[in-house]
mmCIF file of C-alpha atoms in Angstrom:
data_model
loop_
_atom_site.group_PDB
_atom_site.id
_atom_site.type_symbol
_atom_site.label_atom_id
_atom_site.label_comp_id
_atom_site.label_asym_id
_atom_site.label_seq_id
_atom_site.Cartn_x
_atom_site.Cartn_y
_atom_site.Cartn_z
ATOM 1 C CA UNK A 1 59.044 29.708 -11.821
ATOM 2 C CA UNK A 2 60.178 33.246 -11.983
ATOM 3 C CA UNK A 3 57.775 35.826 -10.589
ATOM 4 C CA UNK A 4 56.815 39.246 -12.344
ATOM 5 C CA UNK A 5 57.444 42.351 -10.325
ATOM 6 C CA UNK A 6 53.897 43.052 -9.587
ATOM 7 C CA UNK A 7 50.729 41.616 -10.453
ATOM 8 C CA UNK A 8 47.048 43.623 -10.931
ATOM 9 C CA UNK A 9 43.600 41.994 -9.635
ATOM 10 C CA UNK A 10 40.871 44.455 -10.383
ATOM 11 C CA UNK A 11 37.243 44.714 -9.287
ATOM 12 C CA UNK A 12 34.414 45.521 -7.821
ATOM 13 C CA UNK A 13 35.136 43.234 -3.829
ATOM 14 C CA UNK A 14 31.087 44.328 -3.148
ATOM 15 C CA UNK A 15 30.533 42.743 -0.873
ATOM 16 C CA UNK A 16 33.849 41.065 -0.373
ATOM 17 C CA UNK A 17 33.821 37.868 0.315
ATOM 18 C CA UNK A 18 35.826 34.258 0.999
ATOM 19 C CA UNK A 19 35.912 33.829 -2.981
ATOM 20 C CA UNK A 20 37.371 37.629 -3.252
ATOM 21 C CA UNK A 21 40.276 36.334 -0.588
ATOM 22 C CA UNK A 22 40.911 32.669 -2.324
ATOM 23 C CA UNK A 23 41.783 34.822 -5.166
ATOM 24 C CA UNK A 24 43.649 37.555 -3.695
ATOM 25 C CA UNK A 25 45.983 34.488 -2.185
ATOM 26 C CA UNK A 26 46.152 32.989 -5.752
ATOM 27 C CA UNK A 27 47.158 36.222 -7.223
ATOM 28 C CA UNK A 28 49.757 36.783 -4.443
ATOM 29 C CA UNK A 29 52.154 33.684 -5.847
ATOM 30 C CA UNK A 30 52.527 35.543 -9.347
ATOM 31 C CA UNK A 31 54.469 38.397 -8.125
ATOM 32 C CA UNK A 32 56.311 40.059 -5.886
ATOM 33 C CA UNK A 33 54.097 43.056 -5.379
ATOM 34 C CA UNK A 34 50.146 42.393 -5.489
ATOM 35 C CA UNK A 35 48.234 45.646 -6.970
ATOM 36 C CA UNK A 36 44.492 45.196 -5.624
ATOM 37 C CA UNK A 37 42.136 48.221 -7.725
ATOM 38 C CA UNK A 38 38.725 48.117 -6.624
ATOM 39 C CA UNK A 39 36.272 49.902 -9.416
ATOM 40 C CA UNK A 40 33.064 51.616 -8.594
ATOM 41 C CA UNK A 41 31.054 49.085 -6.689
ATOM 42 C CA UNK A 42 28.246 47.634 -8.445
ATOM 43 C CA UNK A 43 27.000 46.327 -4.922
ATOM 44 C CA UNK A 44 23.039 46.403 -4.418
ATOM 45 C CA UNK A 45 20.914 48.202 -1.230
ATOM 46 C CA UNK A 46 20.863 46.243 1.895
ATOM 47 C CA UNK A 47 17.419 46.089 2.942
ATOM 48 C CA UNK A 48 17.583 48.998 5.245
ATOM 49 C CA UNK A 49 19.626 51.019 2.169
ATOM 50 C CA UNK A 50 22.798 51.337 2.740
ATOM 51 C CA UNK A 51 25.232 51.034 -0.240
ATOM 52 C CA UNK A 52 28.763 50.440 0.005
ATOM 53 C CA UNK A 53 31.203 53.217 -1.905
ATOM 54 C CA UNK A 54 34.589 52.740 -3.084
ATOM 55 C CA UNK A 55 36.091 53.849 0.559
ATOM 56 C CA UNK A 56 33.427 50.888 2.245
ATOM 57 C CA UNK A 57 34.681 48.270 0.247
ATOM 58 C CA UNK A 58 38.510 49.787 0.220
ATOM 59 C CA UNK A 59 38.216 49.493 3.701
ATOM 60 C CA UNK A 60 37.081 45.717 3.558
ATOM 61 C CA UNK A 61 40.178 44.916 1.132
ATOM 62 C CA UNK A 62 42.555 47.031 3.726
ATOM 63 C CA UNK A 63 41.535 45.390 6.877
ATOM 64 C CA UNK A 64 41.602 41.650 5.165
ATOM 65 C CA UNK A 65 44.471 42.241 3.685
ATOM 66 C CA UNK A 66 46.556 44.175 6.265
ATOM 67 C CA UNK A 67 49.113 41.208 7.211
ATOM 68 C CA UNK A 68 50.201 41.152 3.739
ATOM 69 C CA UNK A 69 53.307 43.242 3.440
ATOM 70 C CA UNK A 70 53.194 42.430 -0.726
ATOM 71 C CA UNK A 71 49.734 44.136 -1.068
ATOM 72 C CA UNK A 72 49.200 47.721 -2.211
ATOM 73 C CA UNK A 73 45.225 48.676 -2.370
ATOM 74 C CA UNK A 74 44.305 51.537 -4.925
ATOM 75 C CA UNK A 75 40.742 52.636 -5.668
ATOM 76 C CA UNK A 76 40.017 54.265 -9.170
ATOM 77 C CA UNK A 77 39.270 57.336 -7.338
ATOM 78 C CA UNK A 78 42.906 57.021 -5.708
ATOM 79 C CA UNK A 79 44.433 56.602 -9.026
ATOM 80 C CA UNK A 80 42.437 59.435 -10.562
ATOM 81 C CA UNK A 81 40.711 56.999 -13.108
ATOM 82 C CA UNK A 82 36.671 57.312 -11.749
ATOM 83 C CA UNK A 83 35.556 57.305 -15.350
ATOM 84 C CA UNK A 84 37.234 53.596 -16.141
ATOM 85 C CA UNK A 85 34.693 51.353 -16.833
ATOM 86 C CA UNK A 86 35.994 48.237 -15.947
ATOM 87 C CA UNK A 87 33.427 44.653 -15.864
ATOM 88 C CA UNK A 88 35.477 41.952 -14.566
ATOM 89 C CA UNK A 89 32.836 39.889 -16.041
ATOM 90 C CA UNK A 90 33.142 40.723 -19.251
ATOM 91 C CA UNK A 91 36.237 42.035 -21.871
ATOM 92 C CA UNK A 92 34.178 45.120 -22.801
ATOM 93 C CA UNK A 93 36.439 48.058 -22.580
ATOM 94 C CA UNK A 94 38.872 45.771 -20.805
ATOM 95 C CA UNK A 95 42.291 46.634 -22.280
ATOM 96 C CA UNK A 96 41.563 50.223 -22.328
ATOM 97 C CA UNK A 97 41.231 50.274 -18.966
ATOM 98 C CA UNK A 98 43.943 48.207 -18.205
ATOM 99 C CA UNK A 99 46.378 50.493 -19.535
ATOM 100 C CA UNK A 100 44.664 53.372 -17.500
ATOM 101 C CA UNK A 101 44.857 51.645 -14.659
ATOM 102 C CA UNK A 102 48.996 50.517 -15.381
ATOM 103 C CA UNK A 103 49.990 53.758 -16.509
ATOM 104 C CA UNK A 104 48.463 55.728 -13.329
ATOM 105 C CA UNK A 105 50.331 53.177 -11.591
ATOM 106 C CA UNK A 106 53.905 53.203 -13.696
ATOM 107 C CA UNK A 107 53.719 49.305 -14.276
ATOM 108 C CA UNK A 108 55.695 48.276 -16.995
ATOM 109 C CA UNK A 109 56.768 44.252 -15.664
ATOM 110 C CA UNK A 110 53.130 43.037 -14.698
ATOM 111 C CA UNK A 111 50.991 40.358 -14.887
ATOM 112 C CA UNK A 112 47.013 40.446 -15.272
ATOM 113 C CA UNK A 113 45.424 38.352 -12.558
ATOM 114 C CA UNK A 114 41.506 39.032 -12.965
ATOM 115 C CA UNK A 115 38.166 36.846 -13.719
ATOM 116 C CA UNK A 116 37.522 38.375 -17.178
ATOM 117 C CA UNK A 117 38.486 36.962 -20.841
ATOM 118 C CA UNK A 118 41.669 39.256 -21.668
ATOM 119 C CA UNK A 119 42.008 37.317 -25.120
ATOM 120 C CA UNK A 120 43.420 40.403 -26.595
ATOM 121 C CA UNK A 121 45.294 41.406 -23.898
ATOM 122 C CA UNK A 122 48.678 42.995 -24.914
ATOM 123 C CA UNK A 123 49.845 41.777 -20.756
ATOM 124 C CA UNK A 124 50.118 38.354 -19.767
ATOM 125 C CA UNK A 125 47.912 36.807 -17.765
ATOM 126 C CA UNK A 126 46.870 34.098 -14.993
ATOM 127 C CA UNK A 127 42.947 33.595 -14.711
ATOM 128 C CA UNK A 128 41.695 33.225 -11.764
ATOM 129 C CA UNK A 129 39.435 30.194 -11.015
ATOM 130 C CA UNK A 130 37.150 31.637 -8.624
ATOM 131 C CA UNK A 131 33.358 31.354 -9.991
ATOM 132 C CA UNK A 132 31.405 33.747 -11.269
ATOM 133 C CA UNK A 133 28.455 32.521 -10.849
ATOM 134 C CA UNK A 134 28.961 32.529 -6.776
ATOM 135 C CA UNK A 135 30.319 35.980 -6.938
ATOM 136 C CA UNK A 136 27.011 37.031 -8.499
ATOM 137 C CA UNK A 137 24.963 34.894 -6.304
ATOM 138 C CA UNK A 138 26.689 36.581 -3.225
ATOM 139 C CA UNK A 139 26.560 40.017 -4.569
ATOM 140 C CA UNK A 140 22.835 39.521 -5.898
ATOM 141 C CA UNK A 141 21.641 38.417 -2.007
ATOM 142 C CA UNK A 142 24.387 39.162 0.753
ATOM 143 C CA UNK A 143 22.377 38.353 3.219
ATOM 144 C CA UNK A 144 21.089 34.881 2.236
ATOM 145 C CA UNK A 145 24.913 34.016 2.016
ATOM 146 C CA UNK A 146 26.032 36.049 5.126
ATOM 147 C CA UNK A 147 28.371 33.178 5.617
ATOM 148 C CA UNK A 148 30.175 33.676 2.544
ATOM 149 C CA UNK A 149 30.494 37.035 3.122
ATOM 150 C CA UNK A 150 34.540 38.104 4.529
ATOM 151 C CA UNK A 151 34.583 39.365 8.105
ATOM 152 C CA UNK A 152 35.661 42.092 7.335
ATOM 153 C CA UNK A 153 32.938 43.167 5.937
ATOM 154 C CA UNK A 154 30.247 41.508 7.925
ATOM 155 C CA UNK A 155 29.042 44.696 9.917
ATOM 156 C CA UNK A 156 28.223 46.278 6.646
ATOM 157 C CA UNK A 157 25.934 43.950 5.691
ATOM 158 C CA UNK A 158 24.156 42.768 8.971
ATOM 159 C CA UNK A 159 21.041 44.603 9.560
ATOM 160 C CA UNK A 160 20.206 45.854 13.122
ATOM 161 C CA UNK A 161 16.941 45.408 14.432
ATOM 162 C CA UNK A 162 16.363 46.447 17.797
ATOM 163 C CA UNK A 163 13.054 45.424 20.147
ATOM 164 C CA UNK A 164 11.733 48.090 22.124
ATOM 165 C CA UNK A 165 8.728 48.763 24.117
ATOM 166 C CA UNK A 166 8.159 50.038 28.399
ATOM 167 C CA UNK A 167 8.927 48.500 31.524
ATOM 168 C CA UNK A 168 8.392 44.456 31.497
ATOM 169 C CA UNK A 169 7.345 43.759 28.103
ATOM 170 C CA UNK A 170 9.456 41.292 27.347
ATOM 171 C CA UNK A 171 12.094 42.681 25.109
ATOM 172 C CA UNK A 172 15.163 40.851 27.062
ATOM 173 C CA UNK A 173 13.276 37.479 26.474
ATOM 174 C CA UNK A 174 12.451 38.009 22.938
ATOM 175 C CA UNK A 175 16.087 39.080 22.624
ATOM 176 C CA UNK A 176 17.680 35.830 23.711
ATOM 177 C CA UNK A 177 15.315 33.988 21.545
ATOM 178 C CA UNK A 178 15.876 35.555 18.440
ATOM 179 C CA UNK A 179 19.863 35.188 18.822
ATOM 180 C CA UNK A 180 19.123 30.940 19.398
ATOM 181 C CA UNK A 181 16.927 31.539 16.347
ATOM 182 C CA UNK A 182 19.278 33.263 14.086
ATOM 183 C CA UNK A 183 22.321 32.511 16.031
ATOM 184 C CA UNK A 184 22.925 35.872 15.999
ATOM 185 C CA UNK A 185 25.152 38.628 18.336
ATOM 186 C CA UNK A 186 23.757 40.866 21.261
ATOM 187 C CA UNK A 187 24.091 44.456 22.063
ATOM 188 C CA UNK A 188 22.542 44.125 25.356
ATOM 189 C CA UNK A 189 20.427 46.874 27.467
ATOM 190 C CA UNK A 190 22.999 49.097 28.767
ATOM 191 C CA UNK A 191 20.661 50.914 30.861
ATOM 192 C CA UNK A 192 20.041 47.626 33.338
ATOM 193 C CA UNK A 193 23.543 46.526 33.118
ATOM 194 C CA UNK A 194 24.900 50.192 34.427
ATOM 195 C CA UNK A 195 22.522 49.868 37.332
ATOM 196 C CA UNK A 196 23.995 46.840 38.115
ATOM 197 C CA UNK A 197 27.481 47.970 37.730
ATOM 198 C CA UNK A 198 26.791 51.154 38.637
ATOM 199 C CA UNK A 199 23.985 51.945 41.218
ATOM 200 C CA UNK A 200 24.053 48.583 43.430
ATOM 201 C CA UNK A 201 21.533 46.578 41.427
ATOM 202 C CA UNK A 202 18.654 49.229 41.834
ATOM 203 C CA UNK A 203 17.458 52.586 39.677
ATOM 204 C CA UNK A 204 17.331 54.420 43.620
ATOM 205 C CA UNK A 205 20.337 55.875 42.936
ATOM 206 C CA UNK A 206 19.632 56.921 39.354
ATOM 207 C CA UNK A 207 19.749 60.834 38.180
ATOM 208 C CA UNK A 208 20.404 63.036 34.966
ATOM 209 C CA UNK A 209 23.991 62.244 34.812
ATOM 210 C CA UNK A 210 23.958 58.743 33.856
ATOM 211 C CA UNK A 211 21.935 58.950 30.992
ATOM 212 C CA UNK A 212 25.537 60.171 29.398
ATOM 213 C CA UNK A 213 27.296 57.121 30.309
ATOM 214 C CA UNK A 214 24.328 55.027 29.619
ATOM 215 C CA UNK A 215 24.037 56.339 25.513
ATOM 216 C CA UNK A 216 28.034 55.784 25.112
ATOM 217 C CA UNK A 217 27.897 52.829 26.225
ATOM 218 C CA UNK A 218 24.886 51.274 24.263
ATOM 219 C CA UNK A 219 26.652 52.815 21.587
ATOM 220 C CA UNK A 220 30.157 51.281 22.297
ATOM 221 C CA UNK A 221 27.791 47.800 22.703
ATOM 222 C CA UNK A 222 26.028 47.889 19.025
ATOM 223 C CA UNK A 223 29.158 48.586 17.495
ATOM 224 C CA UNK A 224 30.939 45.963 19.120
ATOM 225 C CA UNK A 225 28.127 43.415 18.546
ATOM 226 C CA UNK A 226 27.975 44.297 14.497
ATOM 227 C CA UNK A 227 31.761 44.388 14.636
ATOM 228 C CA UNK A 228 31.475 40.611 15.574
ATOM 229 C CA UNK A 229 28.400 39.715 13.345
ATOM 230 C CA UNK A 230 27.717 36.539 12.878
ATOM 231 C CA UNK A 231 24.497 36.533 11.294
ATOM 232 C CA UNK A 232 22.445 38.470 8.950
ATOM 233 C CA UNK A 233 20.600 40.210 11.874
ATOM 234 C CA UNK A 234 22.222 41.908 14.934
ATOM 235 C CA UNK A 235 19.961 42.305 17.901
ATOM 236 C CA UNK A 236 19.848 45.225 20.283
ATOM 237 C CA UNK A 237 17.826 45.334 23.604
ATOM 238 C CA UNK A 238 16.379 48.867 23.280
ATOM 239 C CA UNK A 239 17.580 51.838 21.766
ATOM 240 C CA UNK A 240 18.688 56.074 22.568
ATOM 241 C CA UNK A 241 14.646 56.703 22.178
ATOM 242 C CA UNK A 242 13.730 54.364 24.907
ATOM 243 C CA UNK A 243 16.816 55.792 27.287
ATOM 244 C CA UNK A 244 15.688 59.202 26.731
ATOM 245 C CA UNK A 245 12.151 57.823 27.508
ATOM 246 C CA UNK A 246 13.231 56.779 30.917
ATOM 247 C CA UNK A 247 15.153 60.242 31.475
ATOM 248 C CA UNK A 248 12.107 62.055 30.267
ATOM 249 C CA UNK A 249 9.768 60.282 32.223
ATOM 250 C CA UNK A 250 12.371 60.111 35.414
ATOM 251 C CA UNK A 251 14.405 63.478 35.433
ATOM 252 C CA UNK A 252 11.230 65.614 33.300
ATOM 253 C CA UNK A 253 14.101 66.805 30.711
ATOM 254 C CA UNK A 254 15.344 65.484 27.463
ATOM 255 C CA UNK A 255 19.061 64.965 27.434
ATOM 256 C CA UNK A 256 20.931 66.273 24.706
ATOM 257 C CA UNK A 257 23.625 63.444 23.825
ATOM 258 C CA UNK A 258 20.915 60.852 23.967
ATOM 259 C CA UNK A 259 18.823 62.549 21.595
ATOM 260 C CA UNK A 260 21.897 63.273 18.880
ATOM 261 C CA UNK A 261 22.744 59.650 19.049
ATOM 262 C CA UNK A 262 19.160 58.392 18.473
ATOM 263 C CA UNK A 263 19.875 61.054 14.856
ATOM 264 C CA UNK A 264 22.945 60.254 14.260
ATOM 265 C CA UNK A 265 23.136 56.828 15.126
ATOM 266 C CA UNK A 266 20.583 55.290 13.590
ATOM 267 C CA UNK A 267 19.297 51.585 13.582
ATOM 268 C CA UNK A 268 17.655 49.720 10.671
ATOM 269 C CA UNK A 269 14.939 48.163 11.828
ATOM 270 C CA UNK A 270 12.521 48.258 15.295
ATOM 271 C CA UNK A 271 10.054 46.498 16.930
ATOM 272 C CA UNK A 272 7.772 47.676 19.239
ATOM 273 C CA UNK A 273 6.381 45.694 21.974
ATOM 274 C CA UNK A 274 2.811 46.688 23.868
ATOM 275 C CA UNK A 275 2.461 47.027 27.353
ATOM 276 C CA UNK A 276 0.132 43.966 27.004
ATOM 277 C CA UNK A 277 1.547 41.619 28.971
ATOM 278 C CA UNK A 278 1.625 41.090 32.688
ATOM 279 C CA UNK A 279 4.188 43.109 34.959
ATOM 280 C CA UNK A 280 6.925 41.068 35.988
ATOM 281 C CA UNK A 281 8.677 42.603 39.150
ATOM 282 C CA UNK A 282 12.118 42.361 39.212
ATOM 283 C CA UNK A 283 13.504 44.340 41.683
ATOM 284 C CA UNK A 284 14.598 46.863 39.822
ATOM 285 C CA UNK A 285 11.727 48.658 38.026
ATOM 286 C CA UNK A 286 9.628 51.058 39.013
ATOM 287 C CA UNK A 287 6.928 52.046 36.815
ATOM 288 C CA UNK A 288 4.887 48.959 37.819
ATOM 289 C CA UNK A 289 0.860 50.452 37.733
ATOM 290 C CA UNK A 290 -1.233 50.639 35.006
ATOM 291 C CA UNK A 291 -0.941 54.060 34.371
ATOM 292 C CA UNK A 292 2.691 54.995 34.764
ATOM 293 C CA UNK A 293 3.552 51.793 32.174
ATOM 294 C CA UNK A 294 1.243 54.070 29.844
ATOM 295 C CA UNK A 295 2.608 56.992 30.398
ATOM 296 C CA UNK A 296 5.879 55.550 29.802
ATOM 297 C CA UNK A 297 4.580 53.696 26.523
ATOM 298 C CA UNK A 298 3.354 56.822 25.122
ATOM 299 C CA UNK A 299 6.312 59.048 25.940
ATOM 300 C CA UNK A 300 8.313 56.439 24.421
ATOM 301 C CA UNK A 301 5.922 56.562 21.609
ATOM 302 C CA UNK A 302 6.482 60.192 21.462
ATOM 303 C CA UNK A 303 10.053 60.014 20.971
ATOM 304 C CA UNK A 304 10.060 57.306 18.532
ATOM 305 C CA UNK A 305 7.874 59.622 16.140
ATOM 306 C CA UNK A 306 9.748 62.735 17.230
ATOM 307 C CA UNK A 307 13.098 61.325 15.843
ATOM 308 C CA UNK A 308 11.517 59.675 12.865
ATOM 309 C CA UNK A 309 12.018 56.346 13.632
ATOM 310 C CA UNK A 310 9.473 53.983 12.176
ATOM 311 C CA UNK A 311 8.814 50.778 14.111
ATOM 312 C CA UNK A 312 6.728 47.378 13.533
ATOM 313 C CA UNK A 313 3.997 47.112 16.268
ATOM 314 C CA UNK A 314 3.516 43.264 18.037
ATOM 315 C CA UNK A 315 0.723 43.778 20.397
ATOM 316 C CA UNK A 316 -0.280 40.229 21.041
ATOM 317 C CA UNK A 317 -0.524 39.148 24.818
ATOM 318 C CA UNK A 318 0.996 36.059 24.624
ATOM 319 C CA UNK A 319 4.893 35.632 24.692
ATOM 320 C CA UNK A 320 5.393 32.930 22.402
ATOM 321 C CA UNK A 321 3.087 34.312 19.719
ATOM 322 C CA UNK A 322 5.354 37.500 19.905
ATOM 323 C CA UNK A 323 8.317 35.528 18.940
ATOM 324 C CA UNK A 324 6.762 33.880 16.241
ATOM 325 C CA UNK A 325 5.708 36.734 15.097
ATOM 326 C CA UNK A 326 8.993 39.049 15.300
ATOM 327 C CA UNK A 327 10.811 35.881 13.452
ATOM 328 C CA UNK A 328 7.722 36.051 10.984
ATOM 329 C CA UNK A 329 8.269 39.807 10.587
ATOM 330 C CA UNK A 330 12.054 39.209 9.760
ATOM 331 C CA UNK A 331 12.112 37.069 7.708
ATOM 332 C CA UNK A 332 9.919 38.699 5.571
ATOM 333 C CA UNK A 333 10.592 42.202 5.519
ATOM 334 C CA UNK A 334 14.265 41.698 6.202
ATOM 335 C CA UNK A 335 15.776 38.447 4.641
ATOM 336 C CA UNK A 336 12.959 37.932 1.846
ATOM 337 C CA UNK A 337 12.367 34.632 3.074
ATOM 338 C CA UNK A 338 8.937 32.804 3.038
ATOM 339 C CA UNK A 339 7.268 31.978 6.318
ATOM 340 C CA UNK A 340 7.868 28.224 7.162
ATOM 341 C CA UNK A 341 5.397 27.847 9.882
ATOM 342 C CA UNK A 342 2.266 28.787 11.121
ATOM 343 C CA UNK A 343 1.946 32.082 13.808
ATOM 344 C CA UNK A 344 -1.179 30.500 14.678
ATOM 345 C CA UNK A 345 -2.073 31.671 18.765
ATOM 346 C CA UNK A 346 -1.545 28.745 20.993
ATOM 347 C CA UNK A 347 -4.792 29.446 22.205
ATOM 348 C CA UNK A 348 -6.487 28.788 18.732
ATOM 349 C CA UNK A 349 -4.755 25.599 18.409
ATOM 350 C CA UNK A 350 -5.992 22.448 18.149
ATOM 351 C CA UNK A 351 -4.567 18.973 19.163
#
């Protein structure tokens, strides 16, 4: 079988997933020169509201498609055609657009690979046999099919939550919990592994110039740990609020860096954790007594309101009642699931 020159898959790749790349492989065998155009994205919210645009998802088809030599990735923008209206799931305005889309790119020897009835197409064309139906179920709920979703476009879609509260709460614990729940990656507390790595295992040495290392680093951590997503949720063990707490509350001066990241680099969800619980010593902290763990709580508090961050509030005293609670709270308000057990307190139960 002779192959055309170039061949044209068109649509929407929001979110893109492993349907979107069986395809792209499928179309690959009818030419020589694979044109991928991705229209305007018709890709819902994620619950925290992001929306992908044309460069998101142009990015997705880039970075999956990067080892291809034969691929050449065009947005409608690109090719100066944002008005097409293109529906690979239907033929409305189909043709029409087609030609746009050939003429901005000077095709004259191509084939039509797409997921649309091009009856009355004056090209040929090759159907691909990817389903609709699990396109649309994927696009409709990413997150309920986070597994279907292409990695390269996994940190798009996975939705941050981060567990914060003062000084022995129990945010490490509920951490590592949640990730065997969910099976989900860890950006871990930067502040306590820099004091390992940094200041001999205790804050003694601490002072205003680490809270700069600190913040990059917890930065470098979360985008590392969404980078490698591999479920719908991506934890994080504190956040820039509760460092600048510490260097509030420690150094009596808010550092600058610390609080532009906790604007600019902004989480989706948070839960806050009451100083409820028992203290735990450690070695390592310091605020132990009643009323320097609230003072810290409220500064943290503070912060969290200054920077308009909104958080969900588990104040029950009993560890495993928090976790069943955060998971409650998540899947819920996060992944639209409904609760399959009871967050009954141990205490209350009955054998």
């Amino acid at each position: 079988m002779t192959k055309a020159n170039n061949a044209l898959l068109i649509g929407d790749f929001a979110p893109l997933h492993l349907g979107h790349l069986a395809d792209i492989n499928d179309a690959s065998k009818l030419a020589n020169t694979l044109h991928i155009v991705i229209t305007a994205s018709a890709g819902i919210a994620t619950p925290s509201g992001r929306t992908p645009n044309l460069s998101d998802v142009a990015r997705w088809v880039q970075v999956a498609c990067q080892h291809f030599a034969f691929v050449r990735v065009h947005t409608v923008a690109s090719l100066g055609l944002s008005s097409v209206d293109f529906d690979y799931r239907s033929s409305r305005h189909a043709n029409h657009s087609i030609d746009a889309i050939c003429q901005a790119l000077q095709l004259d020897d191509v084939i039509i690979a797409s997921k649309h009835p091009l009856s009355q197409s004056t090209y040929p064309t090759a159907i691909i046999a990817a389903t609709l139906d699990d396109g649309l179920m994927i696009q409709t709920n990413p997150l309920m099919n986070f597994d279907r979703l292409a990695p390269a476009c996994r940190y798009f879609y996975t939705q941050t939550v981060c567990i914060v509260g003062g000084e022995s709460s129990g945010k490490t614990t509920l951490i590592h919990k949640l990730a065997n729940h969910y099976g989900a990656t860890v950006a871990l507390e930067m502040g306590r592994l820099y004091t390992h790595s940094h200041l001999g295992g205790t804050e003694l040495g601490l002072q205003y110039s680490d809270y700069l290392p600190i913040a990059i680093n917890h930065a470098k951590a979360i985008t590392e740990a969404t980078a490698a997503a591999t479920a719908p949720i991506t934890l994080v063990d504190t956040d820039f609020a509760t460092t600048q707490a510490f260097c509030e509350v420690y150094e009596n001066r808010t550092h600058p860096v610390v609080a532009s990241l906790a604007d600019n680099f902004r989480l989706d969800f948070t839960i806050y954790l009451d100083n409820n619980v028992t203290w735990v010593a450690d070695g390592m902290r310091r605020l132990g007594d009643t009323k320097a763990r609230s003072h810290f709580a409220q500064t943290l508090l503070d912060i969290l309101a200054r920077h308009d961050i909104r958080h969900h509030v588990i104040d029950d005293d009993n560890y495993h009642a928090r976790y069943q609670q955060a998971v409650l709270w998540i899947d819920t308000h996060i992944l639209g699931k409904m609760p399959t057990y009871s967050t009954r307190h141990p205490k209350d139960a009955t054998l």
